[in-house]
JSON list of C-alpha atoms and ligand atoms in Angstrom, two decimals:
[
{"chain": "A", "resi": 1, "resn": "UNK", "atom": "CA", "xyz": [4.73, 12.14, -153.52]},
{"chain": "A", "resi": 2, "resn": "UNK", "atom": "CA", "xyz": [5.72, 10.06, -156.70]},
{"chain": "A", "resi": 3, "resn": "UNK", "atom": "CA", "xyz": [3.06, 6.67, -157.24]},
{"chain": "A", "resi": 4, "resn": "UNK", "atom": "CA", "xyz": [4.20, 4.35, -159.98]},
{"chain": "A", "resi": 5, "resn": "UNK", "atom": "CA", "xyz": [0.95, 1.70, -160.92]},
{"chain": "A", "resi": 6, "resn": "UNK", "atom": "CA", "xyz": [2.47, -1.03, -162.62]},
{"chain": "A", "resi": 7, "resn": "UNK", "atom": "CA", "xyz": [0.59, -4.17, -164.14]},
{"chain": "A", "resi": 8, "resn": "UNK", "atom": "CA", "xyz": [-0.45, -6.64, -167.26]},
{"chain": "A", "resi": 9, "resn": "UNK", "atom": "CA", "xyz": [-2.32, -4.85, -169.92]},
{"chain": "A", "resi": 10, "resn": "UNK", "atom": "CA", "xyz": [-6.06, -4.51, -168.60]},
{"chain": "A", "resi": 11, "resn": "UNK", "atom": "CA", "xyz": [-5.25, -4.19, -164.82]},
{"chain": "A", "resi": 12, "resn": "UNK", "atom": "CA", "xyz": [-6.73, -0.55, -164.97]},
{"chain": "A", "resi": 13, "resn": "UNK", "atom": "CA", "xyz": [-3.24, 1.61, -164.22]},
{"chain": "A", "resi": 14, "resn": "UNK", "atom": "CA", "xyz": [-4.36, 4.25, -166.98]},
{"chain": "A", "resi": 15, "resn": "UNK", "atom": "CA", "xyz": [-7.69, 4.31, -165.40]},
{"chain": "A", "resi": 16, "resn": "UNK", "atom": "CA", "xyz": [-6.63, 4.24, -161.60]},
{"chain": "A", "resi": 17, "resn": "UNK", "atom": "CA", "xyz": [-3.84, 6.43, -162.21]},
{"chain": "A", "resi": 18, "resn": "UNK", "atom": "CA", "xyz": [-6.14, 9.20, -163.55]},
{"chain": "A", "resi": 19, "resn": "UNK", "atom": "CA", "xyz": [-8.68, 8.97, -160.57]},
{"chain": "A", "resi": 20, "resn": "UNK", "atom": "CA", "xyz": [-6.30, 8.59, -158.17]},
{"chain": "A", "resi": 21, "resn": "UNK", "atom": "CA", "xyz": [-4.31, 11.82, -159.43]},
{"chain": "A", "resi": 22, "resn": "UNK", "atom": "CA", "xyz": [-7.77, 13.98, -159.11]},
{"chain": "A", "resi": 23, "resn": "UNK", "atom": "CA", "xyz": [-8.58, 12.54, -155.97]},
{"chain": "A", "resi": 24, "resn": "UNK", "atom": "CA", "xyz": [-4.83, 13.11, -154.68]},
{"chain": "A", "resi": 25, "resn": "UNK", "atom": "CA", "xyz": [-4.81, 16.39, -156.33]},
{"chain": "A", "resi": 26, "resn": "UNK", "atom": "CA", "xyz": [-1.64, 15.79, -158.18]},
{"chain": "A", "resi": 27, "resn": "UNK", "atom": "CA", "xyz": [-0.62, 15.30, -161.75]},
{"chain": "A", "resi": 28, "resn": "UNK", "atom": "CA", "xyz": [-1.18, 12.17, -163.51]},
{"chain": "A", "resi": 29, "resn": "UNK", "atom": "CA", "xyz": [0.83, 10.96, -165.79]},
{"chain": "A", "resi": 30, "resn": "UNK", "atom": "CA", "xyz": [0.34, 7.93, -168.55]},
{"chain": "A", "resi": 31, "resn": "UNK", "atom": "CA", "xyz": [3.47, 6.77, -169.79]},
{"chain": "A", "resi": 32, "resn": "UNK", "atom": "CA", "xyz": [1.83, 5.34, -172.78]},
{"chain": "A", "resi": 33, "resn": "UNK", "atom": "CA", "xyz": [0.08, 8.88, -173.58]},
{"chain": "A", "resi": 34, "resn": "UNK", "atom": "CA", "xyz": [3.87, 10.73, -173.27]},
{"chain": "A", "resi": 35, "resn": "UNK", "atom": "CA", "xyz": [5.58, 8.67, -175.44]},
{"chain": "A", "resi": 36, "resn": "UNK", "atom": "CA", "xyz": [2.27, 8.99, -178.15]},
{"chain": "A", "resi": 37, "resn": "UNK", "atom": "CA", "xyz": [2.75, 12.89, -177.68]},
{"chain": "A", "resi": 38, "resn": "UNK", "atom": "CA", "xyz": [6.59, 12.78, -177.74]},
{"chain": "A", "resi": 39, "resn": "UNK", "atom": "CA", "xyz": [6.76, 10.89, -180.73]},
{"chain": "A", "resi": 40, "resn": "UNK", "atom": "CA", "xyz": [3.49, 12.24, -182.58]},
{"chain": "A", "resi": 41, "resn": "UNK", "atom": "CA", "xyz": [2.73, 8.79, -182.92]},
{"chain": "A", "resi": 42, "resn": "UNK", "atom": "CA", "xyz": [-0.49, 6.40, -181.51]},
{"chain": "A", "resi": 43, "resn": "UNK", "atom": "CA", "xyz": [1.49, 3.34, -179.55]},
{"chain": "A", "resi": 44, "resn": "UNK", "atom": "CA", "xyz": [-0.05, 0.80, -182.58]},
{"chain": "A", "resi": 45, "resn": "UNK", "atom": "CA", "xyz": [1.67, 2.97, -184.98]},
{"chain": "A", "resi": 46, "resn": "UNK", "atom": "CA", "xyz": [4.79, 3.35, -183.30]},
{"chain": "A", "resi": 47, "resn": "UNK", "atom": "CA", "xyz": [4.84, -0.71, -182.86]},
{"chain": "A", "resi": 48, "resn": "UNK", "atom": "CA", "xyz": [3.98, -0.55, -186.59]},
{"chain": "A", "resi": 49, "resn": "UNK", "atom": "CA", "xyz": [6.43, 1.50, -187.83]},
{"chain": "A", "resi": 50, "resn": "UNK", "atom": "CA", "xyz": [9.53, 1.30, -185.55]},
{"chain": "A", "resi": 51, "resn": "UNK", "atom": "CA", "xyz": [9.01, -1.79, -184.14]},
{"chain": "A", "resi": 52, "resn": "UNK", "atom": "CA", "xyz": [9.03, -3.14, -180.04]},
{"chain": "A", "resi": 53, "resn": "UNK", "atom": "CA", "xyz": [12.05, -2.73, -180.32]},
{"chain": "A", "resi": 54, "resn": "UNK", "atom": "CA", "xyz": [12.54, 0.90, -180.49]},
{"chain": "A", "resi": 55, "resn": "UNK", "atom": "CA", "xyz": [9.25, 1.30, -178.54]},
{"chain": "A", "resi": 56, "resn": "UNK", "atom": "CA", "xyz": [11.45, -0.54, -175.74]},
{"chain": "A", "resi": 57, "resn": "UNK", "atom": "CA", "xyz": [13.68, 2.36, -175.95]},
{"chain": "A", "resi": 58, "resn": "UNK", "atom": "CA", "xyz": [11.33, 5.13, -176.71]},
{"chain": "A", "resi": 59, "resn": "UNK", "atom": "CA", "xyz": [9.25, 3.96, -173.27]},
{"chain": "A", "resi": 60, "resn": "UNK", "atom": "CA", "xyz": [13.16, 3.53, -171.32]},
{"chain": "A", "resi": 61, "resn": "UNK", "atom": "CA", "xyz": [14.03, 7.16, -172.18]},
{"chain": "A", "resi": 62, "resn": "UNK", "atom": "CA", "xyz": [10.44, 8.62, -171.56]},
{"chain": "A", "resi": 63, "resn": "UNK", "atom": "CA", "xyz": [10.69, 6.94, -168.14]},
{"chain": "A", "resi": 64, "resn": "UNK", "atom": "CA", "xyz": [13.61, 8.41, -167.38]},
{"chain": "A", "resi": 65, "resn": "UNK", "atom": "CA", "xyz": [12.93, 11.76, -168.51]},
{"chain": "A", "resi": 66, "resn": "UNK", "atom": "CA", "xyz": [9.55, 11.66, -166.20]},
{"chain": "A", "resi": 67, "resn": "UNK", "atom": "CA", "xyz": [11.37, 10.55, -163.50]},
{"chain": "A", "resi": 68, "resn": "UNK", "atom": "CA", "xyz": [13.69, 13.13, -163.33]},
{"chain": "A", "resi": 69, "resn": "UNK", "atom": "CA", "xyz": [12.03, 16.41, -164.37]},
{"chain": "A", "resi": 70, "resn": "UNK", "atom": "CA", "xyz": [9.13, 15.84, -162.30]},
{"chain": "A", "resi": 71, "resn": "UNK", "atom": "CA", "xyz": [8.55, 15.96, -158.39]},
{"chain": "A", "resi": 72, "resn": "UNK", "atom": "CA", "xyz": [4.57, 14.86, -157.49]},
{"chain": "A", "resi": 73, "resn": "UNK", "atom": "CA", "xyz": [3.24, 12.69, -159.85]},
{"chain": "A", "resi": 74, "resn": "UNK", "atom": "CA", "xyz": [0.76, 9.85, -160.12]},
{"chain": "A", "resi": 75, "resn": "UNK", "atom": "CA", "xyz": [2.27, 7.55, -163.33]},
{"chain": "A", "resi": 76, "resn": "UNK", "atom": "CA", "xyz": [0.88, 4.93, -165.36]},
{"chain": "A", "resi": 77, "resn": "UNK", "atom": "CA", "xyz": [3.25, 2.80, -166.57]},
{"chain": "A", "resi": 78, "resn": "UNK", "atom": "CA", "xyz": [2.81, 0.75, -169.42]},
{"chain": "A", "resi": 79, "resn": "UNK", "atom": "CA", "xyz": [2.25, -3.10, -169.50]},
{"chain": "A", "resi": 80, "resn": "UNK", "atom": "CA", "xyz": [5.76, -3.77, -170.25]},
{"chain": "A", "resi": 81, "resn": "UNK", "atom": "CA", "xyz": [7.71, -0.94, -168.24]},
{"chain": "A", "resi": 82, "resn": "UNK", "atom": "CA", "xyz": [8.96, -3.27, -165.66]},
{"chain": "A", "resi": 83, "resn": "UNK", "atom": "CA", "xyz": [10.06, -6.15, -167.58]},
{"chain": "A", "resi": 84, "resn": "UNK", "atom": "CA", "xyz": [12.63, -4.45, -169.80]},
{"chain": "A", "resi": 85, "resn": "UNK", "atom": "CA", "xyz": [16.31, -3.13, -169.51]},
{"chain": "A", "resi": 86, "resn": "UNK", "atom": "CA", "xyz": [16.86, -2.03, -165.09]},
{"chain": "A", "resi": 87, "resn": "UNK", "atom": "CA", "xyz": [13.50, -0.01, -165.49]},
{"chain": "A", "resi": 88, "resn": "UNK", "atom": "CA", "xyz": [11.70, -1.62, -162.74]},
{"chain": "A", "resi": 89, "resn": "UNK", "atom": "CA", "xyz": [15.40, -0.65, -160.08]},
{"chain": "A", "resi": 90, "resn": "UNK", "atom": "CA", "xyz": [14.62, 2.98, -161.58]},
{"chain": "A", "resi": 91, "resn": "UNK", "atom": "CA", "xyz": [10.68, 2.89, -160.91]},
{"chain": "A", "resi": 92, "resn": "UNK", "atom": "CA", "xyz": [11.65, 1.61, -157.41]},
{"chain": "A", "resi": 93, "resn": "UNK", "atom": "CA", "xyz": [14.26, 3.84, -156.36]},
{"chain": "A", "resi": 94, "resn": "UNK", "atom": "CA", "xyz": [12.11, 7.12, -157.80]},
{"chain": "A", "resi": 95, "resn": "UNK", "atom": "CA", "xyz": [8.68, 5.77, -156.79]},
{"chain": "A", "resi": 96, "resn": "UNK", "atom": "CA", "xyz": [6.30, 4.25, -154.55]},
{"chain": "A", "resi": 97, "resn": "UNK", "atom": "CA", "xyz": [5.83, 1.54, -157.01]},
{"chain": "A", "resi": 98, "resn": "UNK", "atom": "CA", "xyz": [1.72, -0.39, -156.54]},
{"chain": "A", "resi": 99, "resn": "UNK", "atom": "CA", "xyz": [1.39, -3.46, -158.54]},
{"chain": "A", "resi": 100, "resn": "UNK", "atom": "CA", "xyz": [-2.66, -3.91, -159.67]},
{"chain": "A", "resi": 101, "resn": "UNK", "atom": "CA", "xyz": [-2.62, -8.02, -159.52]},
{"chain": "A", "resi": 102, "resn": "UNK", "atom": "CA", "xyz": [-5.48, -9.23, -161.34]},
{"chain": "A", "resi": 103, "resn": "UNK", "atom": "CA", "xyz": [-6.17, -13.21, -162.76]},
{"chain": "A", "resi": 104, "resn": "UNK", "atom": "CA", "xyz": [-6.13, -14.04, -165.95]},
{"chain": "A", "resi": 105, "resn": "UNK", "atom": "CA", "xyz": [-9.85, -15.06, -166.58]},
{"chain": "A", "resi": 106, "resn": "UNK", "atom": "CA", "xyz": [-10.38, -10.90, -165.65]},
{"chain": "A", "resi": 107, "resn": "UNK", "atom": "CA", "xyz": [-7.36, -9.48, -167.24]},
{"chain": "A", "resi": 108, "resn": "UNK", "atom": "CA", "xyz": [-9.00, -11.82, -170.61]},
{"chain": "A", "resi": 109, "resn": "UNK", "atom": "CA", "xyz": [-12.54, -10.84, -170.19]},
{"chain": "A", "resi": 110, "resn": "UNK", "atom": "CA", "xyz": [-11.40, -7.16, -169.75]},
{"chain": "A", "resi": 111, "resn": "UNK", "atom": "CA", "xyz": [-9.05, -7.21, -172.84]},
{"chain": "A", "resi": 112, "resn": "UNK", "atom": "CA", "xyz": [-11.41, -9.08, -175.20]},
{"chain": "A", "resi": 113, "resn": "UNK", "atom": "CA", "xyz": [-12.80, -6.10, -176.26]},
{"chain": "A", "resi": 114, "resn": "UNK", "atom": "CA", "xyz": [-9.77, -3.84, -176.58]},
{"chain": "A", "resi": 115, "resn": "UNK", "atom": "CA", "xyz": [-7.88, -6.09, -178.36]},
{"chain": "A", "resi": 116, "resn": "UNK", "atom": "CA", "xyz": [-7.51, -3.89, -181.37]},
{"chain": "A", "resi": 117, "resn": "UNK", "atom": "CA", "xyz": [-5.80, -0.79, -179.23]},
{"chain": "A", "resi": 118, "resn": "UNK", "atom": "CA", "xyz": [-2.65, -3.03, -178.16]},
{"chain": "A", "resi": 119, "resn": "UNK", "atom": "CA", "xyz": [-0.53, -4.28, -180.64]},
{"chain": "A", "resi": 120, "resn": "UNK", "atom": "CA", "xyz": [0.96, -7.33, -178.82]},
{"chain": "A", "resi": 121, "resn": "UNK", "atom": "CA", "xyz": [-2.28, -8.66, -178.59]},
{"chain": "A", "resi": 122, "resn": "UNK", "atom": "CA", "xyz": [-4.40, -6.86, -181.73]},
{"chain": "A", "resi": 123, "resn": "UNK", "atom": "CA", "xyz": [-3.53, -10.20, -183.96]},
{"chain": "A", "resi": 124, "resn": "UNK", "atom": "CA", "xyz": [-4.27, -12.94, -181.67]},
{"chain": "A", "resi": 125, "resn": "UNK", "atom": "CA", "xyz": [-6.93, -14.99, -182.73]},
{"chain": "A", "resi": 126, "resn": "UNK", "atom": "CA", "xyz": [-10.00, -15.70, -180.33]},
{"chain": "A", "resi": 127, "resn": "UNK", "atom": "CA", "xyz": [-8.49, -19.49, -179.77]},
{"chain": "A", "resi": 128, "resn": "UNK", "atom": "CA", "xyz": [-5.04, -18.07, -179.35]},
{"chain": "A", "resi": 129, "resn": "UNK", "atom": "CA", "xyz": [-5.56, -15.27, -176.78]},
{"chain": "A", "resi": 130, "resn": "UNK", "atom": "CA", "xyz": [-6.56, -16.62, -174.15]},
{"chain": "A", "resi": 131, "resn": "UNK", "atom": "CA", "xyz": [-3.47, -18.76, -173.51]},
{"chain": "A", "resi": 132, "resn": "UNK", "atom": "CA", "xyz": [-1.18, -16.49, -174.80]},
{"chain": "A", "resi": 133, "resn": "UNK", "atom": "CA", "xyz": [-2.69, -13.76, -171.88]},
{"chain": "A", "resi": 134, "resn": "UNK", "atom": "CA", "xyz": [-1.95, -16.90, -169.02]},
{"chain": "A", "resi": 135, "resn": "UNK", "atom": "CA", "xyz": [1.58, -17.14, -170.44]},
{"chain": "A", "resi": 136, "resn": "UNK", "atom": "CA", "xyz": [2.58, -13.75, -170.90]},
{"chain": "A", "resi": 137, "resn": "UNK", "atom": "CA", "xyz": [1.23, -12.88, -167.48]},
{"chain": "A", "resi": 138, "resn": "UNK", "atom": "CA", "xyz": [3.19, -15.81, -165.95]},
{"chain": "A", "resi": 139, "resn": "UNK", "atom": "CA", "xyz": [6.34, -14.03, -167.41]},
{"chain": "A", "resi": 140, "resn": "UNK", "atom": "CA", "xyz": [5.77, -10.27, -166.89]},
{"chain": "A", "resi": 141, "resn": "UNK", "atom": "CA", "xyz": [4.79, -11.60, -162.74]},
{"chain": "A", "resi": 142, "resn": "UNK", "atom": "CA", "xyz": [8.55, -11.88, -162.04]},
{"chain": "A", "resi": 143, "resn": "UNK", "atom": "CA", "xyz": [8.44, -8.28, -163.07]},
{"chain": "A", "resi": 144, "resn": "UNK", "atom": "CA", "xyz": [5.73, -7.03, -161.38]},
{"chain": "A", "resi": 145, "resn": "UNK", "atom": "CA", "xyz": [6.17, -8.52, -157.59]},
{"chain": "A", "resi": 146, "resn": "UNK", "atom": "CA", "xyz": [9.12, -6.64, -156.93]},
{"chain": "A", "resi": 147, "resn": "UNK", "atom": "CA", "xyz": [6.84, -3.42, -156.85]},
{"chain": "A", "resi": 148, "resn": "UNK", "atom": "CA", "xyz": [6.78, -1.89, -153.30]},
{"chain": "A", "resi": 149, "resn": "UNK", "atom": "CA", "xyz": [3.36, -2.90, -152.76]},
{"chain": "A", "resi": 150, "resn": "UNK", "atom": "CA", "xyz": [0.99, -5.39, -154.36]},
{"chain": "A", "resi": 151, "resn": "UNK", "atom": "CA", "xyz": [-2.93, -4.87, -154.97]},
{"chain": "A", "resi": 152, "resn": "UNK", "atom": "CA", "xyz": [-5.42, -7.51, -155.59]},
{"chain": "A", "resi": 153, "resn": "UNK", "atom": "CA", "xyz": [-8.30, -5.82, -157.71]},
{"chain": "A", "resi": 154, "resn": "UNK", "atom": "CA", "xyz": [-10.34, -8.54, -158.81]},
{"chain": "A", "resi": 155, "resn": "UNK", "atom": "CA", "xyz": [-14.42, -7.84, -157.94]},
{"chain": "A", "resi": 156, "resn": "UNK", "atom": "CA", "xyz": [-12.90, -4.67, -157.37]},
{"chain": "A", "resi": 157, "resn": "UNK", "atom": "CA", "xyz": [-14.93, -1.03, -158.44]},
{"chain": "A", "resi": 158, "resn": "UNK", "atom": "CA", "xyz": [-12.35, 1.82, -159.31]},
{"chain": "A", "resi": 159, "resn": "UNK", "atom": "CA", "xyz": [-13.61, 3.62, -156.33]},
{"chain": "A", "resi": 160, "resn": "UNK", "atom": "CA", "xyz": [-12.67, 0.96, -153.93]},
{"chain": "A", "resi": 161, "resn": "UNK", "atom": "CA", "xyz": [-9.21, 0.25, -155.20]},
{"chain": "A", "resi": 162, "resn": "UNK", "atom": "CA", "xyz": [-8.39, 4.08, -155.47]},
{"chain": "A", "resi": 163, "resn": "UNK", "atom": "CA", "xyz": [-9.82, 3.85, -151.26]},
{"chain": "A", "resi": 164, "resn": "UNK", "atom": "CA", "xyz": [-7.39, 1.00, -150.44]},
{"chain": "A", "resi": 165, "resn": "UNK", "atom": "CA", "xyz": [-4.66, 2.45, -152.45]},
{"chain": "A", "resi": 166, "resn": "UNK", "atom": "CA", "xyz": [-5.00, 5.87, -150.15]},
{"chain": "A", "resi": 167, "resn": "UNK", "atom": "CA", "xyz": [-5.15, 3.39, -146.92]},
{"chain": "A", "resi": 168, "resn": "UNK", "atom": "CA", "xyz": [-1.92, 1.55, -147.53]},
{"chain": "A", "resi": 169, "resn": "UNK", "atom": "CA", "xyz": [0.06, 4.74, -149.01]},
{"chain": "A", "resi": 170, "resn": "UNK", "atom": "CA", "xyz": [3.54, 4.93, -146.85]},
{"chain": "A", "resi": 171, "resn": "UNK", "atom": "CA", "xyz": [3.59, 7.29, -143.89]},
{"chain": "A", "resi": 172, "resn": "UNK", "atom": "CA", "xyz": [3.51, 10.55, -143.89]},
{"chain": "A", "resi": 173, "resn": "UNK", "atom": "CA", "xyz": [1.82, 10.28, -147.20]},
{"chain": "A", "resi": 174, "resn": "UNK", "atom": "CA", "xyz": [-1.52, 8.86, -145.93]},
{"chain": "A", "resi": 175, "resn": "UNK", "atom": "CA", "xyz": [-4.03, 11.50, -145.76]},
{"chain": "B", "resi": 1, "resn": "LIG", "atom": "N1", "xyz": [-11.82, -1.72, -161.28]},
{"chain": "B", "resi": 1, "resn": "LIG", "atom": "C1", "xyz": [-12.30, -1.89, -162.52]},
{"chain": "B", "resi": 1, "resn": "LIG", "atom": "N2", "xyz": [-13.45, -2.57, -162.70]},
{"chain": "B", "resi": 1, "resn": "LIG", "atom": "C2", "xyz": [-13.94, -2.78, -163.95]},
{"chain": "B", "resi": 1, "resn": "LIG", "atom": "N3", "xyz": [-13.36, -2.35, -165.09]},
{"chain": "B", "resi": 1, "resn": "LIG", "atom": "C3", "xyz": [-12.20, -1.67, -164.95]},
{"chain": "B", "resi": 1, "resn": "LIG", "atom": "C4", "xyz": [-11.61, -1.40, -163.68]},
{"chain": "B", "resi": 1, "resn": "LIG", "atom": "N4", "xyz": [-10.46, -0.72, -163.88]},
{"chain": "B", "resi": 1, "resn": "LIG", "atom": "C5", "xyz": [-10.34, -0.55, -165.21]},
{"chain": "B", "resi": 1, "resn": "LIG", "atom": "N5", "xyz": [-11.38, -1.12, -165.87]},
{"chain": "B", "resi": 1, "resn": "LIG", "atom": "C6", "xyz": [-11.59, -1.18, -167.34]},
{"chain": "B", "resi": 1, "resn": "LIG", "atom": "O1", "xyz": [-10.63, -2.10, -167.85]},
{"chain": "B", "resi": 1, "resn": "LIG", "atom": "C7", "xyz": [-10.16, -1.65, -169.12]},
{"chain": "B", "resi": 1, "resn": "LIG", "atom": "C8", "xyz": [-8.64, -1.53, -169.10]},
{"chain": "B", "resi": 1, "resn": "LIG", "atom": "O2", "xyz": [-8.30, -0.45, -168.23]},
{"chain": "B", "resi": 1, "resn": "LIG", "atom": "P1", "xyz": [-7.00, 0.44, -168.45]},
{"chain": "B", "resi": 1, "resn": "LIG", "atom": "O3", "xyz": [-7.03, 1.51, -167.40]},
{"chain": "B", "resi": 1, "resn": "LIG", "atom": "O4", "xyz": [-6.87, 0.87, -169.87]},
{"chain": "B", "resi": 1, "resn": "LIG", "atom": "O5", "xyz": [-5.85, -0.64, -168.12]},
{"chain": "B", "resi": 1, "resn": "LIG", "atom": "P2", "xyz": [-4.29, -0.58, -168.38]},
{"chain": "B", "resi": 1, "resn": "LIG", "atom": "O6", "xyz": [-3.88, 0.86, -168.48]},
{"chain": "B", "resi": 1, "resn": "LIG", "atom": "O7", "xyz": [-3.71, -1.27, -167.19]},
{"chain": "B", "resi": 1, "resn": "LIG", "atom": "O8", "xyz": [-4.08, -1.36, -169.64]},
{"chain": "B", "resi": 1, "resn": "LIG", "atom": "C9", "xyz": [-10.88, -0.33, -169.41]},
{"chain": "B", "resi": 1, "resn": "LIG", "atom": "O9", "xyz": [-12.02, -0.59, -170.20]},
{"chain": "B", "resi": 1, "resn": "LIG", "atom": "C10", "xyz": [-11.32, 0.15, -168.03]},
{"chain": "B", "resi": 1, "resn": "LIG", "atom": "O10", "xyz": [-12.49, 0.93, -168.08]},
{"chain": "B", "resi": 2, "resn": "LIG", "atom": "O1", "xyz": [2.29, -4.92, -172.03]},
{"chain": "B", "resi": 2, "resn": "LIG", "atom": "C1", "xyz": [2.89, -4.28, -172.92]},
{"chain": "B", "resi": 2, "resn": "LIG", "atom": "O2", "xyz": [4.02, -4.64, -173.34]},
{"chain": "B", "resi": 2, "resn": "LIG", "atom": "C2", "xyz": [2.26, -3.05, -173.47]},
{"chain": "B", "resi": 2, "resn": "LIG", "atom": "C3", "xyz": [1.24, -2.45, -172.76]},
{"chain": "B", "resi": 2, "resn": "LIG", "atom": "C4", "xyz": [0.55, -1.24, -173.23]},
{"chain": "B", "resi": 2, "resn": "LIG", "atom": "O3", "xyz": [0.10, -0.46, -172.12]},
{"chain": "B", "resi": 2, "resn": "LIG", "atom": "P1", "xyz": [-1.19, -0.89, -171.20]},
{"chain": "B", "resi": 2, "resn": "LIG", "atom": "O4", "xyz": [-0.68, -1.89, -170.19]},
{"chain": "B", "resi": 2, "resn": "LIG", "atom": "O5", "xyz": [-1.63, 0.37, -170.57]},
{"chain": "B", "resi": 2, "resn": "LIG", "atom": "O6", "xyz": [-2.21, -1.49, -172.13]},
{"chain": "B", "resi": 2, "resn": "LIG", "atom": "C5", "xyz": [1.47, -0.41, -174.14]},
{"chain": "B", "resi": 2, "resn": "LIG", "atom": "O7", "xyz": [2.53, 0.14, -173.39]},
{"chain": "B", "resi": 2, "resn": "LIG", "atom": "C6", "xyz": [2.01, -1.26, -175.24]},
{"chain": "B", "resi": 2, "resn": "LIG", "atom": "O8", "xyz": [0.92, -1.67, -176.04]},
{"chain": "B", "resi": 2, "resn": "LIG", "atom": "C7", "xyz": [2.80, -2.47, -174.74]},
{"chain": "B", "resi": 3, "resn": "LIG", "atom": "MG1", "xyz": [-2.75, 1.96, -169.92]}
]
């Protein structure tokens, strides 16, 4: 069984991914995480050093790499995975692809905090974030609806989501 989570920045993939891979007994995978390890580099200092630009490409051939070498996975993509070069046909032809839909009030309230850790959003200024967040998410949406499967997870615990993610899995993969 290969599960892509896709979503903005905040939606919970890395944490989902992680509880969804013990509970499914499979191995989870954070695309984010690979890249850092690949490249010896945190994802701020990669965006630092190299640029989005290269981190574009760094994340394309990572995805690729995952996707072929490896057979049962849960995977966390990044924020941005979908919306760049034909990654989102490759997620969708390798994966069951779950998009974690969340509104912007949450995805802001969540990502107040964590700011610092994501480098699109680290130098935003507390008038400017919010309304860059509603934009950006209005964008990357395109991206994300063409998953396989869309979650709402608003009000949502991590339990519950991880329950209604195992009741909507694809036949025969329910369990
Ligand atoms: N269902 C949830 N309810 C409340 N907080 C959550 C939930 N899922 C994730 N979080 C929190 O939201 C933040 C962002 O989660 P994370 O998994 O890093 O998101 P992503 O990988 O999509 O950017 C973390 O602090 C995480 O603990
Ligand atoms: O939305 C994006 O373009 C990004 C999201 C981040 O992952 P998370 O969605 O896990 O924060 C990380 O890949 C990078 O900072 C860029
Ligand atoms: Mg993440």
């Amino acid at each position: 069984m290969k599960i892509s989570l896709l979503g903005y920045m905040g939606s919970g993939k890395s944490t989902i991914g992680k509880e969804l891979a013990s509970k499914l007994n499979l191995k989870f995978i954070d695309l984010d995480k690979f890249i850092s390890s690949k490249h010896q580099k945190s994802i701020p200092e990669i965006f630092a050093t190299d640029g989005e630009i290269k981190f574009r490409k760094y994340e394309r051939e990572a995805l690729i790499e995952i996707l072929e070498a490896e057979e049962n996975f849960i995977l966390s993509l990044g924020g941005g995975t979908p919306a760049y070069y034909d990654n989102m046909d490759l997620i969708n032809q390798a994966t069951h692809s779950i998009y974690l839909r969340l509104t912007p009030k949450e995805l802001i309230e969540r990502l107040r905090p964590e700011k610092s850790s994501r480098p699109l959003i680290a130098h935003l200024s507390d008038e400017e974030f919010p309304e860059f967040i509603a934009k950006h998410l209005f964008e990357r949406r395109n991206f994300y609806e063409n998953a396989k499967s869309i979650l709402a997870v608003q009000e949502k615990s991590v339990k519950k989501i991880i329950e209604e993610i195992i009741l909507n899995l694809p036949h025969p993969h329910r369990i």
